[in-house]
C-alpha cells in the first residue's frame, strides 16, 4: 500500500501503539481507516461465554476495517488489537476512497488485497468446519502460509509473524493443550518445524495431509 500512503500522505497521521492496545472496539464507529506500516493486528470477537475467538490477522501493508471504509457497515464488526508494538498510519476514509478511485493501479491493488483476504477467510471457514482437530490446525496453517508467510526455500514457508500456540488455539477454537498435542503430531509427520515462535511448513506435505489437491493451484503471495 505504499502508493496509497504516498497519495494521501498530507492527510495521514502516524501512530505508534504498544502490544495489547485496542485499536477499535466491536460496535464502535471508527473515525479513520488504518494502514499497517509495521506490526501485527488481531481481529477477534468475544463469545457469550466470554471467550475470545480470533477471526483474522492483519500484517504489514494491510488496510482495515475495509467493510467500514467502503461503506458496507456503519460501525466496527469486531475488536482490533495490536499483537505487537506496531506503527500504524491513519487517514479519513473519504481521502482513502478518493485516492483509490482516482488511480487504477491503486484500485487494482485494493482489489487484489480484498481477493486475497476473501480467499484466506474461505480457508479459515474450511478449517473450522473440520471435525478432527489435526485437520482444523492443518488448514489453519494453510491460511497462515497464504496470508503471512515467506518461501525461504522451495516449498518451505516460514510464517512471517510471531506465533504462539495460544494464538493458533484461538484461531481454531481449541484448547492450548489440544493444539500442542496436534502440532506435535504434524511435526512428527514432517509437515511443520517449529521452535519457540517460529513455524516452517512443508506446503506439499501439508496439502497431502489435508487431502485437498485443489489447494495446490493457489497462488501464495
Short mmCIF file of C-alpha atoms in Angstrom, two decimals:
data_model
loop_
_atom_site.label_atom_id
_atom_site.label_comp_id
_atom_site.label_asym_id
_atom_site.label_seq_id
_atom_site.Cartn_x
_atom_site.Cartn_y
_atom_site.Cartn_z
CA UNK A 1 0.00 0.00 0.00
CA UNK A 2 2.98 2.33 -0.43
CA UNK A 3 1.32 4.07 -3.40
CA UNK A 4 -1.78 4.73 -1.32
CA UNK A 5 0.29 6.14 1.53
CA UNK A 6 2.11 8.41 -0.92
CA UNK A 7 -1.13 9.78 -2.41
CA UNK A 8 -2.79 10.52 0.94
CA UNK A 9 0.30 11.46 2.96
CA UNK A 10 -0.86 15.03 3.56
CA UNK A 11 -4.00 13.66 5.28
CA UNK A 12 -2.37 10.96 7.41
CA UNK A 13 -1.17 10.65 10.97
CA UNK A 14 1.32 8.07 12.23
CA UNK A 15 0.52 6.22 15.44
CA UNK A 16 2.89 4.06 17.47
CA UNK A 17 0.95 1.64 19.65
CA UNK A 18 2.05 -0.85 22.27
CA UNK A 19 1.33 -4.56 22.22
CA UNK A 20 -2.13 -5.21 23.67
CA UNK A 21 -3.60 -1.84 22.67
CA UNK A 22 -7.20 -2.00 21.45
CA UNK A 23 -7.44 -0.03 18.21
CA UNK A 24 -11.15 -0.49 17.61
CA UNK A 25 -13.95 -1.89 19.74
CA UNK A 26 -16.78 -4.02 18.42
CA UNK A 27 -19.70 -1.71 17.63
CA UNK A 28 -17.53 1.41 17.60
CA UNK A 29 -17.92 3.95 14.80
CA UNK A 30 -14.34 4.43 13.51
CA UNK A 31 -13.01 7.92 13.00
CA UNK A 32 -10.33 6.85 10.47
CA UNK A 33 -9.09 3.96 8.40
CA UNK A 34 -5.83 2.22 9.32
CA UNK A 35 -2.86 1.01 7.28
CA UNK A 36 -0.23 -1.13 8.99
CA UNK A 37 3.32 0.03 8.37
CA UNK A 38 4.85 -2.34 10.93
CA UNK A 39 3.42 -4.88 13.34
CA UNK A 40 0.53 -7.33 13.70
CA UNK A 41 -3.15 -6.69 14.43
CA UNK A 42 -5.58 -9.36 15.61
CA UNK A 43 -9.26 -9.22 14.69
CA UNK A 44 -11.44 -11.03 17.24
CA UNK A 45 -14.84 -11.38 18.82
CA UNK A 46 -15.99 -12.46 22.28
CA UNK A 47 -18.39 -15.38 22.68
CA UNK A 48 -21.40 -15.37 25.00
CA UNK A 49 -19.31 -17.43 27.44
CA UNK A 50 -16.65 -14.71 27.49
CA UNK A 51 -14.04 -16.48 25.36
CA UNK A 52 -12.08 -14.58 22.71
CA UNK A 53 -12.18 -16.04 19.19
CA UNK A 54 -9.67 -14.79 16.64
CA UNK A 55 -11.22 -14.02 13.24
CA UNK A 56 -8.19 -12.89 11.25
CA UNK A 57 -4.69 -11.45 11.50
CA UNK A 58 -3.51 -8.30 9.69
CA UNK A 59 0.14 -7.56 8.95
CA UNK A 60 2.36 -5.07 7.16
CA UNK A 61 0.62 -3.24 4.31
CA UNK A 62 -2.91 -4.31 5.29
CA UNK A 63 -5.73 -1.78 5.41
CA UNK A 64 -8.67 -2.00 7.81
CA UNK A 65 -11.55 -2.03 8.56
CA UNK A 66 -12.45 -2.49 4.88
CA UNK A 67 -16.24 -3.02 5.32
CA UNK A 68 -16.50 0.36 7.07
CA UNK A 69 -14.11 2.17 4.70
CA UNK A 70 -16.13 1.06 1.67
CA UNK A 71 -19.49 1.84 3.26
CA UNK A 72 -20.84 -1.68 3.76
CA UNK A 73 -21.30 -1.19 7.52
CA UNK A 74 -21.66 1.84 9.76
CA UNK A 75 -19.65 0.53 12.70
CA UNK A 76 -16.90 -1.95 13.55
CA UNK A 77 -17.92 -5.60 13.39
CA UNK A 78 -15.08 -6.91 15.58
CA UNK A 79 -12.36 -5.92 18.02
CA UNK A 80 -8.93 -4.93 16.62
CA UNK A 81 -5.94 -5.41 18.93
CA UNK A 82 -2.23 -4.79 18.38
CA UNK A 83 -0.46 -8.12 18.87
CA UNK A 84 2.97 -6.47 18.86
CA UNK A 85 4.37 -2.98 19.16
CA UNK A 86 3.11 -1.51 15.89
CA UNK A 87 3.36 1.51 13.62
CA UNK A 88 0.06 2.47 12.00
CA UNK A 89 -0.98 5.17 9.58
CA UNK A 90 -4.47 6.63 9.95
CA UNK A 91 -6.44 8.63 7.40
CA UNK A 92 -10.06 9.77 6.90
CA UNK A 93 -11.91 7.17 4.88
CA UNK A 94 -13.04 9.69 2.24
CA UNK A 95 -9.44 10.52 1.40
CA UNK A 96 -8.69 6.81 1.10
CA UNK A 97 -11.70 6.30 -1.17
CA UNK A 98 -10.85 9.33 -3.32
CA UNK A 99 -7.25 8.18 -3.78
CA UNK A 100 -8.27 4.62 -4.67
CA UNK A 101 -10.95 5.70 -7.16
CA UNK A 102 -8.62 8.20 -8.87
CA UNK A 103 -5.78 5.73 -9.52
CA UNK A 104 -6.43 2.49 -11.47
CA UNK A 105 -3.29 0.92 -10.03
CA UNK A 106 -4.48 1.61 -6.51
CA UNK A 107 -7.90 0.23 -7.38
CA UNK A 108 -6.26 -2.97 -8.63
CA UNK A 109 -4.06 -3.20 -5.52
CA UNK A 110 -7.01 -2.86 -3.15
CA UNK A 111 -8.98 -5.39 -5.22
CA UNK A 112 -6.07 -7.87 -5.05
CA UNK A 113 -5.79 -7.38 -1.29
CA UNK A 114 -9.55 -7.92 -0.90
CA UNK A 115 -9.49 -11.10 -3.01
CA UNK A 116 -6.51 -12.48 -1.06
CA UNK A 117 -8.29 -11.75 2.21
CA UNK A 118 -11.51 -13.33 0.92
CA UNK A 119 -9.67 -16.49 -0.22
CA UNK A 120 -7.79 -16.71 3.08
CA UNK A 121 -11.01 -16.43 5.06
CA UNK A 122 -12.56 -19.22 2.97
CA UNK A 123 -9.65 -21.37 4.13
CA UNK A 124 -10.41 -20.28 7.71
CA UNK A 125 -14.05 -21.35 7.30
CA UNK A 126 -12.99 -24.68 5.78
CA UNK A 127 -10.66 -25.24 8.74
CA UNK A 128 -13.38 -24.55 11.29
CA UNK A 129 -15.75 -26.99 9.55
CA UNK A 130 -13.40 -29.94 10.07
CA UNK A 131 -14.34 -32.48 12.72
CA UNK A 132 -10.77 -33.56 13.54
CA UNK A 133 -8.52 -31.22 15.48
CA UNK A 134 -5.44 -32.05 13.40
CA UNK A 135 -7.22 -31.12 10.18
CA UNK A 136 -8.51 -27.89 11.75
CA UNK A 137 -4.95 -26.96 12.59
CA UNK A 138 -3.61 -28.11 9.21
CA UNK A 139 -5.99 -25.92 7.25
CA UNK A 140 -5.37 -23.03 9.63
CA UNK A 141 -1.66 -23.35 8.88
CA UNK A 142 -2.59 -23.21 5.19
CA UNK A 143 -4.39 -19.94 5.90
CA UNK A 144 -1.25 -18.64 7.58
CA UNK A 145 1.06 -19.54 4.69
CA UNK A 146 -1.39 -17.92 2.29
CA UNK A 147 -1.53 -14.62 4.18
CA UNK A 148 1.55 -14.39 6.39
CA UNK A 149 4.49 -16.35 5.03
CA UNK A 150 7.79 -16.17 3.17
CA UNK A 151 9.00 -19.01 0.91
CA UNK A 152 12.62 -19.04 2.04
CA UNK A 153 13.43 -22.32 0.25
CA UNK A 154 11.35 -24.03 -2.49
CA UNK A 155 8.19 -25.44 -0.97
CA UNK A 156 9.11 -24.43 2.59
CA UNK A 157 7.15 -21.50 4.01
CA UNK A 158 8.13 -19.62 7.15
CA UNK A 159 5.28 -17.88 8.97
CA UNK A 160 6.37 -14.23 8.97
CA UNK A 161 4.76 -13.35 12.28
CA UNK A 162 5.48 -14.34 15.87
CA UNK A 163 3.03 -17.16 16.58
CA UNK A 164 2.27 -18.75 19.93
CA UNK A 165 0.36 -21.98 20.46
CA UNK A 166 -2.29 -19.92 22.24
CA UNK A 167 -2.76 -17.80 19.10
CA UNK A 168 -3.16 -20.91 16.95
CA UNK A 169 -5.60 -22.34 19.51
CA UNK A 170 -7.64 -19.14 19.32
CA UNK A 171 -7.73 -19.34 15.52
CA UNK A 172 -9.11 -22.90 15.54
CA UNK A 173 -11.28 -22.76 18.66
CA UNK A 174 -9.35 -25.49 20.53
CA UNK A 175 -7.66 -25.56 23.91
CA UNK A 176 -3.96 -24.78 24.01
CA UNK A 177 -3.31 -28.32 25.27
CA UNK A 178 -5.15 -29.95 22.34
CA UNK A 179 -3.39 -27.60 19.94
CA UNK A 180 0.02 -28.51 21.37
CA UNK A 181 -0.68 -32.25 21.02
CA UNK A 182 -1.75 -31.91 17.40
CA UNK A 183 1.14 -29.62 16.48
CA UNK A 184 3.47 -32.34 17.77
CA UNK A 185 1.63 -34.82 15.53
CA UNK A 186 2.15 -32.60 12.48
CA UNK A 187 5.80 -32.14 13.44
CA UNK A 188 6.27 -35.91 13.72
CA UNK A 189 4.86 -36.30 10.20
CA UNK A 190 7.40 -33.77 8.90
CA UNK A 191 4.70 -31.25 7.92
CA UNK A 192 5.94 -28.50 10.21
CA UNK A 193 9.02 -27.50 12.11
CA UNK A 194 8.80 -25.08 14.99
CA UNK A 195 10.99 -23.57 17.64
CA UNK A 196 9.65 -21.05 20.14
CA UNK A 197 7.52 -18.72 17.99
CA UNK A 198 8.79 -19.63 14.51
CA UNK A 199 6.90 -22.08 12.27
CA UNK A 200 8.19 -23.55 9.00
CA UNK A 201 5.69 -25.50 6.90
CA UNK A 202 6.27 -28.01 4.09
CA UNK A 203 3.45 -26.98 1.77
CA UNK A 204 3.30 -30.17 -0.30
CA UNK A 205 3.20 -32.40 2.79
CA UNK A 206 0.50 -30.19 4.31
CA UNK A 207 -1.59 -30.48 1.13
CA UNK A 208 -1.32 -34.26 1.18
CA UNK A 209 -2.28 -34.31 4.85
CA UNK A 210 -5.45 -32.24 4.45
CA UNK A 211 -6.29 -34.11 1.22
CA UNK A 212 -7.13 -31.02 -0.81
CA UNK A 213 -5.42 -31.25 -4.21
CA UNK A 214 -7.27 -28.15 -5.40
CA UNK A 215 -5.26 -26.01 -2.99
CA UNK A 216 -2.08 -26.74 -4.98
CA UNK A 217 -3.12 -24.16 -7.56
CA UNK A 218 -3.47 -21.35 -5.03
CA UNK A 219 -1.05 -18.51 -5.67
CA UNK A 220 0.70 -17.74 -2.42
CA UNK A 221 1.71 -14.09 -2.16
#
